Amino acid sequence: MEAEIIAVGSEMLTAGRVDTNSLFLTAQLNDLGIEVTAKHVIGDDRERLASAVRRALGAVRLVIISGGLGPTEDDVTRDAVALALDRRQTFTPEILAGIEQRFRTMNRPMPEINRRQAMVIEGAHVLPNERGTAPGQWIEDADRIAVLLPGPPHELKHMFERQCLPRLARIAPPLAIHTLVLRISGMSESELDQTIAPIYKRYENPATTVLAHNGDMQVHLRARCASEREAKALLAEVGSQIELALGDRIYSRNGDPLEVVVGQKLAARRATLTVAESATGGGLADRISLVAGSSAYFLGGFVTYSRRLKMDLLGVPEDLLHRFGPVSRETALAMANGALRRTGATYAIAITGNAGPTTDGDEAPSGAFFVAIGTSQDVQVAHRVWPAPDRVRVRAFAAQMALDLLNRRLNQS
Ligand code: ATP
């Protein structure tokens, strides 16, 4: 079964408001095996909304419309849906009595305009609102269903869970939706897609999505089958081919981010970690320490932005900084060794680079980074240049690369 969601409200078309109701509804519908095929946001415009409702009901069996059920002129949902279905509305005294009662309990007079909320579309089943004044409506039209829900999220959630879920559970044909999330690092998005497209293009089901964010990538495989067993078998079939193609580029199969994966490996071998950061300014330590329980392996670190602190806190020799510059393989190596010496940690990560957008006084090109990873026996340095003229992204890329390198290192030893 397929559904579309329409969020109503001109405020949802401004930069300051986001339609979160549809996220909640999508999750709930997916749990029932109902696929959301489109979402729309429509302003407070009766005709426009009526035509969107008409179009949606022509495309799918279930259309859920949220918001616009209030008492004011710009609350157009009831009128628009009545127009779309070519049905009249009738005044329902019991609803008005309920609204009046609500105002009485709040010790406030009911404004006359609230009478509009007692209008019900012909043939609709009224969904009482236990959290607010606007009742919802459930309307069946041949094999199509339109559901009107209030906009405020707490009202919508309550009404959906109590009154729509049981109805939908009865009519939704059995469909199990399962998702496999693979997280990948250490390759570009295009490299990733080039590697796995020949596999996933052969299947319409599961649907495959590739997401990329600051060097971190995710492949989502979403299987829709009549039973849970079939969905899981299909995911295993396609997932195993993708896993084979990507090998150790995959760092997680359960959604865990890299800092969690690395943390688990460190904890399992009772190893400790320290960091020495220049260009990332503490961003790496922030990610590592965000993980609950990270105190078991993360000792802490050094934010040595200046040459002085690289010398004072990490013991990087002044002549080395002078000869090679602070953004260099040699400095990264000396920072990692200094951090290992000063803390006694098993592993150290050191990052030095130029996050841009300009080339600094030491002539390190914008986006150039050196990341050193290792133990007191062996430190390796990797070099990368990201051309992005965006400090936030470049710093995030560097932290991601550092965690990826440490993860690989932990896989080897
Ligand atoms: P009310 O009678 O309470 O006004 P309503 O059904 O008319 O109910 P709206 O006026 O459309 O609801 O929205 C009320 C508030 O609910 C909005 O200001 C917004 O804060 C929130 N809201 C509405 N729609 C959404 C949505 N799709 N996602 C998140 N919040 C929403």
Tab-separated table of C-alpha atoms and ligand atoms in Angstrom:
chain	number	residue	atom	x	y	z
A	1	MET	CA	0.000	0.000	0.000
A	2	GLU	CA	1.216	3.480	-0.857
A	3	ALA	CA	0.630	6.838	0.815
A	4	GLU	CA	1.281	10.515	0.262
A	5	ILE	CA	1.582	13.128	2.995
A	6	ILE	CA	0.564	16.742	2.627
A	7	ALA	CA	1.699	19.293	5.226
A	8	VAL	CA	-0.477	22.392	5.165
A	9	GLY	CA	0.663	25.826	6.337
A	10	SER	CA	2.250	28.862	4.753
A	11	GLU	CA	4.659	29.040	7.695
A	12	MET	CA	6.061	25.682	6.565
A	13	LEU	CA	7.152	27.388	3.354
A	14	THR	CA	9.280	29.935	5.210
A	15	ALA	CA	12.926	29.426	6.038
A	16	GLY	CA	12.214	29.215	9.764
A	17	ARG	CA	9.852	26.229	9.960
A	18	VAL	CA	10.303	22.589	9.067
A	19	ASP	CA	7.630	19.978	8.397
A	20	THR	CA	8.471	17.407	11.044
A	21	ASN	CA	5.025	15.799	11.132
A	22	SER	CA	5.754	13.950	7.910
A	23	LEU	CA	8.880	12.378	9.422
A	24	PHE	CA	6.854	10.965	12.276
A	25	LEU	CA	4.105	9.824	9.916
A	26	THR	CA	6.575	8.218	7.504
A	27	ALA	CA	8.177	6.178	10.283
A	28	GLN	CA	4.781	5.047	11.545
A	29	LEU	CA	3.510	4.156	8.073
A	30	ASN	CA	6.702	2.275	7.205
A	31	ASP	CA	6.298	0.208	10.362
A	32	LEU	CA	2.942	-0.858	8.987
A	33	GLY	CA	4.524	-1.674	5.635
A	34	ILE	CA	2.958	1.377	3.991
A	35	GLU	CA	5.314	3.077	1.564
A	36	VAL	CA	5.367	6.891	1.417
A	37	THR	CA	5.789	7.774	-2.246
A	38	ALA	CA	5.526	11.584	-2.045
A	39	LYS	CA	5.428	14.419	0.466
A	40	HIS	CA	4.144	17.905	-0.233
A	41	VAL	CA	4.080	21.206	1.603
A	42	ILE	CA	1.231	23.500	0.559
A	43	GLY	CA	0.518	27.023	1.820
A	44	ASP	CA	-2.827	28.164	3.203
A	45	ASP	CA	-4.540	28.279	-0.186
A	46	ARG	CA	-7.830	26.419	-0.643
A	47	GLU	CA	-7.670	25.824	-4.415
A	48	ARG	CA	-4.041	24.869	-4.454
A	49	LEU	CA	-4.564	22.424	-1.606
A	50	ALA	CA	-7.717	20.996	-3.207
A	51	SER	CA	-5.844	20.259	-6.403
A	52	ALA	CA	-2.936	18.683	-4.474
A	53	VAL	CA	-5.396	16.446	-2.594
A	54	ARG	CA	-7.166	15.488	-5.830
A	55	ARG	CA	-3.856	14.625	-7.480
A	56	ALA	CA	-2.632	12.614	-4.494
A	57	LEU	CA	-5.874	10.645	-4.243
A	58	GLY	CA	-5.528	9.858	-7.940
A	59	ALA	CA	-2.070	8.408	-7.305
A	60	VAL	CA	-2.218	6.483	-4.020
A	61	ARG	CA	-4.705	4.810	-1.730
A	62	LEU	CA	-3.925	6.812	1.421
A	63	VAL	CA	-3.443	10.579	1.725
A	64	ILE	CA	-2.667	12.105	5.111
A	65	ILE	CA	-3.063	15.856	5.435
A	66	SER	CA	-1.699	17.632	8.512
A	67	GLY	CA	-2.499	21.143	9.730
A	68	GLY	CA	-4.915	23.847	8.696
A	69	LEU	CA	-7.751	22.580	10.890
A	70	GLY	CA	-7.765	25.618	13.173
A	71	PRO	CA	-10.598	28.110	13.517
A	72	THR	CA	-9.235	31.007	11.451
A	73	GLU	CA	-9.813	32.064	7.848
A	74	ASP	CA	-6.433	30.774	6.769
A	75	ASP	CA	-7.203	27.264	8.046
A	76	VAL	CA	-8.396	25.897	4.721
A	77	THR	CA	-7.946	22.122	4.988
A	78	ARG	CA	-11.580	21.144	5.661
A	79	ASP	CA	-12.849	23.316	2.802
A	80	ALA	CA	-10.132	22.178	0.397
A	81	VAL	CA	-10.702	18.465	1.011
A	82	ALA	CA	-14.495	18.934	0.705
A	83	LEU	CA	-13.860	20.679	-2.602
A	84	ALA	CA	-11.503	17.970	-3.813
A	85	LEU	CA	-13.999	15.221	-2.994
A	86	ASP	CA	-16.970	17.285	-4.094
A	87	ARG	CA	-18.708	16.790	-0.767
A	88	ARG	CA	-20.657	19.158	1.462
A	89	GLN	CA	-19.843	19.906	5.088
A	90	THR	CA	-22.297	19.692	7.907
A	91	PHE	CA	-22.325	21.469	11.224
A	92	THR	CA	-21.981	18.916	14.035
A	93	PRO	CA	-23.336	20.194	17.367
A	94	GLU	CA	-21.605	17.439	19.407
A	95	ILE	CA	-18.211	18.660	18.223
A	96	LEU	CA	-19.076	22.228	19.149
A	97	ALA	CA	-20.235	21.050	22.583
A	98	GLY	CA	-16.847	19.384	23.061
A	99	ILE	CA	-14.960	22.533	22.040
A	100	GLU	CA	-17.150	24.679	24.337
A	101	GLN	CA	-16.456	22.288	27.172
A	102	ARG	CA	-12.720	22.546	26.545
A	103	PHE	CA	-12.873	26.350	26.748
A	104	ARG	CA	-14.964	26.131	29.922
A	105	THR	CA	-12.324	23.947	31.588
A	106	MET	CA	-9.705	26.536	30.635
A	107	ASN	CA	-12.051	29.166	32.091
A	108	ARG	CA	-12.080	31.148	28.866
A	109	PRO	CA	-14.950	32.206	26.608
A	110	MET	CA	-15.048	30.362	23.276
A	111	PRO	CA	-14.563	32.766	20.368
A	112	GLU	CA	-17.334	32.532	17.777
A	113	ILE	CA	-14.871	31.566	15.041
A	114	ASN	CA	-14.251	28.191	16.704
A	115	ARG	CA	-17.672	27.108	15.389
A	116	ARG	CA	-15.902	26.408	12.087
A	117	GLN	CA	-14.095	23.533	13.729
A	118	ALA	CA	-17.442	21.783	14.146
A	119	MET	CA	-17.839	21.452	10.377
A	120	VAL	CA	-17.504	17.854	9.191
A	121	ILE	CA	-17.117	16.648	5.617
A	122	GLU	CA	-20.052	14.514	4.514
A	123	GLY	CA	-19.427	10.843	5.313
A	124	ALA	CA	-16.323	11.544	7.400
A	125	HIS	CA	-15.578	9.697	10.574
A	126	VAL	CA	-14.652	12.269	13.246
A	127	LEU	CA	-11.379	11.703	15.118
A	128	PRO	CA	-11.751	13.412	18.516
A	129	ASN	CA	-8.816	15.579	19.578
A	130	GLU	CA	-7.885	14.837	23.183
A	131	ARG	CA	-5.000	17.320	23.117
A	132	GLY	CA	-6.537	20.332	21.347
A	133	THR	CA	-9.659	21.767	19.792
A	134	ALA	CA	-9.409	20.735	16.130
A	135	PRO	CA	-10.883	17.273	15.545
A	136	GLY	CA	-9.424	15.139	12.798
A	137	GLN	CA	-11.426	13.460	10.064
A	138	TRP	CA	-11.152	10.069	8.363
A	139	ILE	CA	-12.828	9.970	4.974
A	140	GLU	CA	-13.217	6.978	2.707
A	141	ASP	CA	-14.011	7.517	-0.951
A	142	ALA	CA	-14.356	4.285	-2.928
A	143	ASP	CA	-11.024	2.546	-2.176
A	144	ARG	CA	-9.264	5.816	-1.295
A	145	ILE	CA	-8.721	7.239	2.180
A	146	ALA	CA	-8.067	10.861	3.146
A	147	VAL	CA	-7.108	11.567	6.747
A	148	LEU	CA	-7.113	15.085	8.175
A	149	LEU	CA	-4.943	15.563	11.252
A	150	PRO	CA	-4.184	18.684	13.350
A	151	GLY	CA	-0.865	20.471	12.774
A	152	PRO	CA	0.607	20.731	16.294
A	153	PRO	CA	2.916	17.706	16.523
A	154	HIS	CA	1.814	16.539	19.978
A	155	GLU	CA	-1.852	16.601	18.881
A	156	LEU	CA	-1.098	14.840	15.609
A	157	LYS	CA	0.994	12.103	17.230
A	158	HIS	CA	-1.576	11.346	19.876
A	159	MET	CA	-4.443	11.239	17.379
A	160	PHE	CA	-2.503	9.144	14.881
A	161	GLU	CA	-1.352	6.584	17.429
A	162	ARG	CA	-4.712	6.223	19.148
A	163	GLN	CA	-7.093	6.456	16.220
A	164	CYS	CA	-5.371	5.935	12.891
A	165	LEU	CA	-2.883	3.155	13.618
A	166	PRO	CA	-5.487	0.553	14.581
A	167	ARG	CA	-7.585	1.379	11.494
A	168	LEU	CA	-4.585	1.254	9.172
A	169	ALA	CA	-3.272	-1.965	10.696
A	170	ARG	CA	-6.555	-3.611	9.719
A	171	ILE	CA	-6.419	-2.524	6.075
A	172	ALA	CA	-2.714	-2.442	5.207
A	173	PRO	CA	-1.763	-5.603	3.298
A	174	PRO	CA	1.147	-7.452	4.854
A	175	LEU	CA	4.385	-5.809	3.788
A	176	ALA	CA	7.653	-5.953	5.653
A	177	ILE	CA	10.115	-3.099	5.115
A	178	HIS	CA	13.689	-3.723	6.249
A	179	THR	CA	16.735	-1.549	5.834
A	180	LEU	CA	20.410	-2.476	5.838
A	181	VAL	CA	22.746	0.444	6.530
A	182	LEU	CA	26.385	0.078	5.531
A	183	ARG	CA	28.749	2.879	6.561
A	184	ILE	CA	31.802	3.469	4.444
A	185	SER	CA	34.907	5.583	4.665
A	186	GLY	CA	38.157	6.093	2.830
A	187	MET	CA	36.800	6.521	-0.708
A	188	SER	CA	35.017	9.233	-2.658
A	189	GLU	CA	31.297	9.189	-3.320
A	190	SER	CA	31.787	8.666	-7.044
A	191	GLU	CA	34.286	5.849	-6.434
A	192	LEU	CA	31.747	4.229	-4.126
A	193	ASP	CA	28.904	4.520	-6.590
A	194	GLN	CA	31.020	3.272	-9.458
A	195	THR	CA	31.908	0.183	-7.417
A	196	ILE	CA	28.420	-0.765	-6.303
A	197	ALA	CA	26.097	0.562	-9.054
A	198	PRO	CA	26.586	-2.545	-11.251
A	199	ILE	CA	25.219	-4.584	-8.339
A	200	TYR	CA	22.312	-2.486	-7.067
A	201	LYS	CA	21.109	-1.435	-10.530
A	202	ARG	CA	20.095	-5.047	-11.157
A	203	TYR	CA	17.511	-4.831	-8.377
A	204	GLU	CA	14.446	-2.636	-8.148
A	205	ASN	CA	13.879	-4.143	-4.728
A	206	PRO	CA	15.707	-3.400	-2.463
A	207	ALA	CA	15.868	0.308	-3.258
A	208	THR	CA	19.408	1.616	-2.822
A	209	THR	CA	20.372	5.098	-1.661
A	210	VAL	CA	23.925	6.440	-1.372
A	211	LEU	CA	24.390	9.277	1.131
A	212	ALA	CA	27.601	11.259	1.565
A	213	HIS	CA	28.493	13.774	4.248
A	214	ASN	CA	31.962	15.191	4.888
A	215	GLY	CA	33.849	12.081	3.864
A	216	ASP	CA	31.461	9.723	5.592
A	217	MET	CA	29.249	7.624	3.354
A	218	GLN	CA	26.263	5.434	3.865
A	219	VAL	CA	24.583	2.914	1.607
A	220	HIS	CA	20.967	2.219	2.529
A	221	LEU	CA	19.324	-0.889	1.096
A	222	ARG	CA	15.588	-0.896	1.667
A	223	ALA	CA	13.726	-4.137	1.005
A	224	ARG	CA	9.929	-4.333	0.741
A	225	CYS	CA	8.540	-7.865	0.838
A	226	ALA	CA	5.415	-9.718	1.869
A	227	SER	CA	7.136	-11.178	4.920
A	228	GLU	CA	9.985	-10.291	7.229
A	229	ARG	CA	11.769	-13.486	6.235
A	230	GLU	CA	11.736	-12.584	2.541
A	231	ALA	CA	12.879	-9.015	3.232
A	232	LYS	CA	15.803	-10.224	5.319
A	233	ALA	CA	16.763	-12.849	2.711
A	234	LEU	CA	16.699	-10.227	-0.049
A	235	LEU	CA	18.865	-7.855	1.993
A	236	ALA	CA	21.317	-10.657	2.684
A	237	GLU	CA	21.500	-11.519	-1.024
A	238	VAL	CA	22.167	-7.978	-2.267
A	239	GLY	CA	24.028	-6.831	0.853
A	240	SER	CA	26.574	-9.644	0.637
A	241	GLN	CA	27.476	-8.714	-2.960
A	242	ILE	CA	27.965	-5.076	-1.983
A	243	GLU	CA	29.999	-6.070	1.054
A	244	LEU	CA	32.224	-8.237	-1.109
A	245	ALA	CA	32.795	-5.378	-3.563
A	246	LEU	CA	33.631	-2.843	-0.839
A	247	GLY	CA	35.655	-5.059	1.484
A	248	ASP	CA	37.298	-3.180	4.334
A	249	ARG	CA	35.917	0.157	3.150
A	250	ILE	CA	32.855	-0.807	5.164
A	251	TYR	CA	33.408	0.095	8.788
A	252	SER	CA	29.937	-0.506	10.179
A	253	ARG	CA	26.896	-2.627	9.377
A	254	ASN	CA	24.622	-1.477	12.152
A	255	GLY	CA	24.618	2.296	11.702
A	256	ASP	CA	27.373	2.991	14.273
A	257	PRO	CA	29.571	5.990	13.372
A	258	LEU	CA	33.333	5.653	13.033
A	259	GLU	CA	34.139	7.062	16.481
A	260	VAL	CA	31.988	4.352	18.080
A	261	VAL	CA	33.549	1.578	15.974
A	262	VAL	CA	37.070	2.759	16.800
A	263	GLY	CA	36.163	3.149	20.480
A	264	GLN	CA	34.879	-0.424	20.689
A	265	LYS	CA	38.103	-1.767	19.176
A	266	LEU	CA	40.262	0.271	21.549
A	267	ALA	CA	38.207	-0.788	24.559
A	268	ALA	CA	38.304	-4.469	23.526
A	269	ARG	CA	42.092	-4.477	23.522
A	270	ARG	CA	42.348	-2.208	26.568
A	271	ALA	CA	44.315	0.302	24.517
A	272	THR	CA	44.290	4.045	25.062
A	273	LEU	CA	44.222	6.976	22.669
A	274	THR	CA	45.418	10.558	22.688
A	275	VAL	CA	45.147	13.263	20.040
A	276	ALA	CA	47.276	16.258	19.070
A	277	GLU	CA	45.319	18.689	16.944
A	278	SER	CA	46.308	21.815	15.155
A	279	ALA	CA	43.986	22.690	12.256
A	280	THR	CA	40.990	20.744	13.583
A	281	GLY	CA	41.079	22.784	16.809
A	282	GLY	CA	39.720	20.039	19.060
A	283	GLY	CA	37.078	18.765	16.636
A	284	LEU	CA	38.523	15.267	16.636
A	285	ALA	CA	38.624	15.096	20.442
A	286	ASP	CA	35.049	16.361	20.433
A	287	ARG	CA	33.884	13.472	18.228
A	288	ILE	CA	35.795	10.861	20.182
A	289	SER	CA	34.608	12.080	23.569
A	290	LEU	CA	30.981	12.383	22.445
A	291	VAL	CA	30.754	8.599	22.696
A	292	ALA	CA	29.368	7.392	26.018
A	293	GLY	CA	32.011	5.379	27.833
A	294	SER	CA	34.911	6.913	25.889
A	295	SER	CA	36.757	7.631	29.139
A	296	ALA	CA	37.662	3.917	29.113
A	297	TYR	CA	40.137	4.528	26.271
A	298	PHE	CA	40.377	8.247	25.494
A	299	LEU	CA	42.983	9.929	27.674
A	300	GLY	CA	42.469	13.421	26.214
A	301	GLY	CA	44.615	15.510	23.958
A	302	PHE	CA	46.336	18.707	22.929
A	303	VAL	CA	45.014	21.597	20.874
A	304	THR	CA	48.308	23.086	19.728
A	305	TYR	CA	47.349	25.736	17.265
A	306	SER	CA	50.466	27.866	17.595
A	307	ARG	CA	54.085	26.946	17.030
A	308	ARG	CA	54.777	27.828	20.669
A	309	LEU	CA	52.331	25.245	22.012
A	310	LYS	CA	53.539	22.603	19.573
A	311	MET	CA	56.977	23.109	21.125
A	312	ASP	CA	55.910	23.575	24.764
A	313	LEU	CA	53.199	20.916	25.026
A	314	LEU	CA	54.365	18.334	22.521
A	315	GLY	CA	58.100	18.931	22.419
A	316	VAL	CA	58.181	19.543	18.663
A	317	PRO	CA	61.726	20.913	18.030
A	318	GLU	CA	61.861	24.560	16.983
A	319	ASP	CA	64.319	23.881	14.174
A	320	LEU	CA	62.048	21.178	12.763
A	321	LEU	CA	59.149	23.642	12.643
A	322	HIS	CA	61.458	26.180	11.052
A	323	ARG	CA	62.834	23.784	8.426
A	324	PHE	CA	59.653	21.982	7.376
A	325	GLY	CA	56.907	24.340	8.507
A	326	PRO	CA	54.013	23.531	10.876
A	327	VAL	CA	51.992	21.902	8.061
A	328	SER	CA	54.338	19.100	7.116
A	329	ARG	CA	54.859	15.379	7.375
A	330	GLU	CA	57.712	15.949	9.852
A	331	THR	CA	55.635	18.142	12.168
A	332	ALA	CA	52.697	15.698	12.158
A	333	LEU	CA	55.096	12.900	13.056
A	334	ALA	CA	56.738	14.929	15.835
A	335	MET	CA	53.317	15.924	17.222
A	336	ALA	CA	52.178	12.289	17.395
A	337	ASN	CA	55.406	11.185	19.021
A	338	GLY	CA	55.200	14.076	21.492
A	339	ALA	CA	51.608	13.170	22.421
A	340	LEU	CA	52.582	9.513	22.929
A	341	ARG	CA	55.566	10.498	25.097
A	342	ARG	CA	53.639	12.982	27.207
A	343	THR	CA	50.587	10.782	27.867
A	344	GLY	CA	51.822	7.202	27.634
A	345	ALA	CA	48.814	6.374	25.429
A	346	THR	CA	48.891	3.251	23.237
A	347	TYR	CA	47.820	5.164	20.112
A	348	ALA	CA	48.095	8.776	19.041
A	349	ILE	CA	46.543	10.733	16.225
A	350	ALA	CA	48.104	14.054	15.198
A	351	ILE	CA	46.557	16.438	12.695
A	352	THR	CA	48.190	19.469	11.185
A	353	GLY	CA	46.937	21.313	8.146
A	354	ASN	CA	45.661	24.478	6.597
A	355	ALA	CA	41.847	24.572	6.713
A	356	GLY	CA	41.873	27.511	4.292
A	357	PRO	CA	40.430	29.361	2.582
A	358	THR	CA	43.733	31.196	2.154
A	359	THR	CA	47.248	29.876	2.012
A	360	ASP	CA	48.884	30.807	5.295
A	361	GLY	CA	52.170	32.552	5.955
A	362	ASP	CA	54.008	29.235	5.873
A	363	GLU	CA	52.919	28.617	2.299
A	364	ALA	CA	51.000	25.433	3.071
A	365	PRO	CA	48.348	25.250	0.384
A	366	SER	CA	44.754	25.710	1.452
A	367	GLY	CA	43.175	22.352	2.269
A	368	ALA	CA	46.511	20.549	2.769
A	369	PHE	CA	46.572	18.157	5.733
A	370	PHE	CA	48.966	15.710	7.338
A	371	VAL	CA	47.566	13.072	9.663
A	372	ALA	CA	49.923	10.934	11.750
A	373	ILE	CA	48.691	7.753	13.411
A	374	GLY	CA	50.585	5.234	15.430
A	375	THR	CA	52.122	3.790	18.529
A	376	SER	CA	55.472	4.412	20.191
A	377	GLN	CA	56.907	1.746	17.853
A	378	ASP	CA	55.552	2.959	14.574
A	379	VAL	CA	53.869	6.171	13.396
A	380	GLN	CA	52.620	6.513	9.814
A	381	VAL	CA	51.778	9.821	8.162
A	382	ALA	CA	49.180	10.324	5.456
A	383	HIS	CA	48.819	13.445	3.320
A	384	ARG	CA	45.680	14.779	1.642
A	385	VAL	CA	44.646	18.032	0.003
A	386	TRP	CA	40.966	19.002	-0.068
A	387	PRO	CA	40.245	21.851	-2.430
A	388	ALA	CA	36.956	22.809	-0.731
A	389	PRO	CA	37.118	26.484	0.313
A	390	ASP	CA	35.063	25.734	3.385
A	391	ARG	CA	36.801	25.457	6.749
A	392	VAL	CA	34.009	23.526	8.403
A	393	ARG	CA	33.967	20.853	5.703
A	394	VAL	CA	37.743	20.587	5.389
A	395	ARG	CA	38.137	20.174	9.152
A	396	ALA	CA	35.392	17.537	9.194
A	397	PHE	CA	37.082	15.678	6.317
A	398	ALA	CA	40.376	15.666	8.220
A	399	ALA	CA	38.806	14.305	11.418
A	400	GLN	CA	36.986	11.624	9.409
A	401	MET	CA	40.171	10.621	7.625
A	402	ALA	CA	42.037	10.396	10.942
A	403	LEU	CA	39.427	8.086	12.455
A	404	ASP	CA	39.348	6.012	9.276
A	405	LEU	CA	43.130	5.571	9.358
A	406	LEU	CA	43.056	4.587	13.008
A	407	ASN	CA	40.279	2.090	12.289
A	408	ARG	CA	42.351	0.492	9.536
A	409	ARG	CA	45.370	0.394	11.776
A	410	LEU	CA	43.336	-1.327	14.492
A	411	ASN	CA	42.053	-3.842	11.938
A	412	GLN	CA	45.617	-4.788	11.065
A	413	SER	CA	47.014	-5.258	14.556
B	1	ATP	P1	-4.648	24.643	15.573
B	1	ATP	O1	-6.103	24.588	15.752
B	1	ATP	O2	-3.910	24.291	16.833
B	1	ATP	O3	-4.159	25.887	14.892
B	1	ATP	P2	-4.138	23.366	13.042
B	1	ATP	O4	-4.504	22.006	12.566
B	1	ATP	O5	-4.778	24.517	12.365
B	1	ATP	O6	-4.323	23.392	14.598
B	1	ATP	P3	-1.819	24.668	12.166
B	1	ATP	O7	-2.426	25.992	12.534
B	1	ATP	O8	-1.687	24.328	10.744
B	1	ATP	O9	-2.604	23.510	12.872
B	1	ATP	O10	-0.450	24.514	12.875
B	1	ATP	C1	-0.302	24.831	14.244
B	1	ATP	C2	1.174	24.739	14.608
B	1	ATP	O11	1.567	23.373	14.552
B	1	ATP	C3	2.104	25.443	13.638
B	1	ATP	O12	2.353	26.766	13.976
B	1	ATP	C4	3.385	24.639	13.774
B	1	ATP	O13	4.100	25.092	14.886
B	1	ATP	C5	2.866	23.253	14.035
B	1	ATP	N1	2.830	22.501	12.785
B	1	ATP	C6	1.870	22.529	11.829
B	1	ATP	N2	2.146	21.687	10.821
B	1	ATP	C7	3.346	21.128	11.126
B	1	ATP	C8	4.187	20.170	10.470
B	1	ATP	N3	3.861	19.626	9.302
B	1	ATP	N4	5.349	19.839	11.070
B	1	ATP	C9	5.688	20.395	12.270
B	1	ATP	N5	4.940	21.279	12.924
B	1	ATP	C10	3.772	21.653	12.379
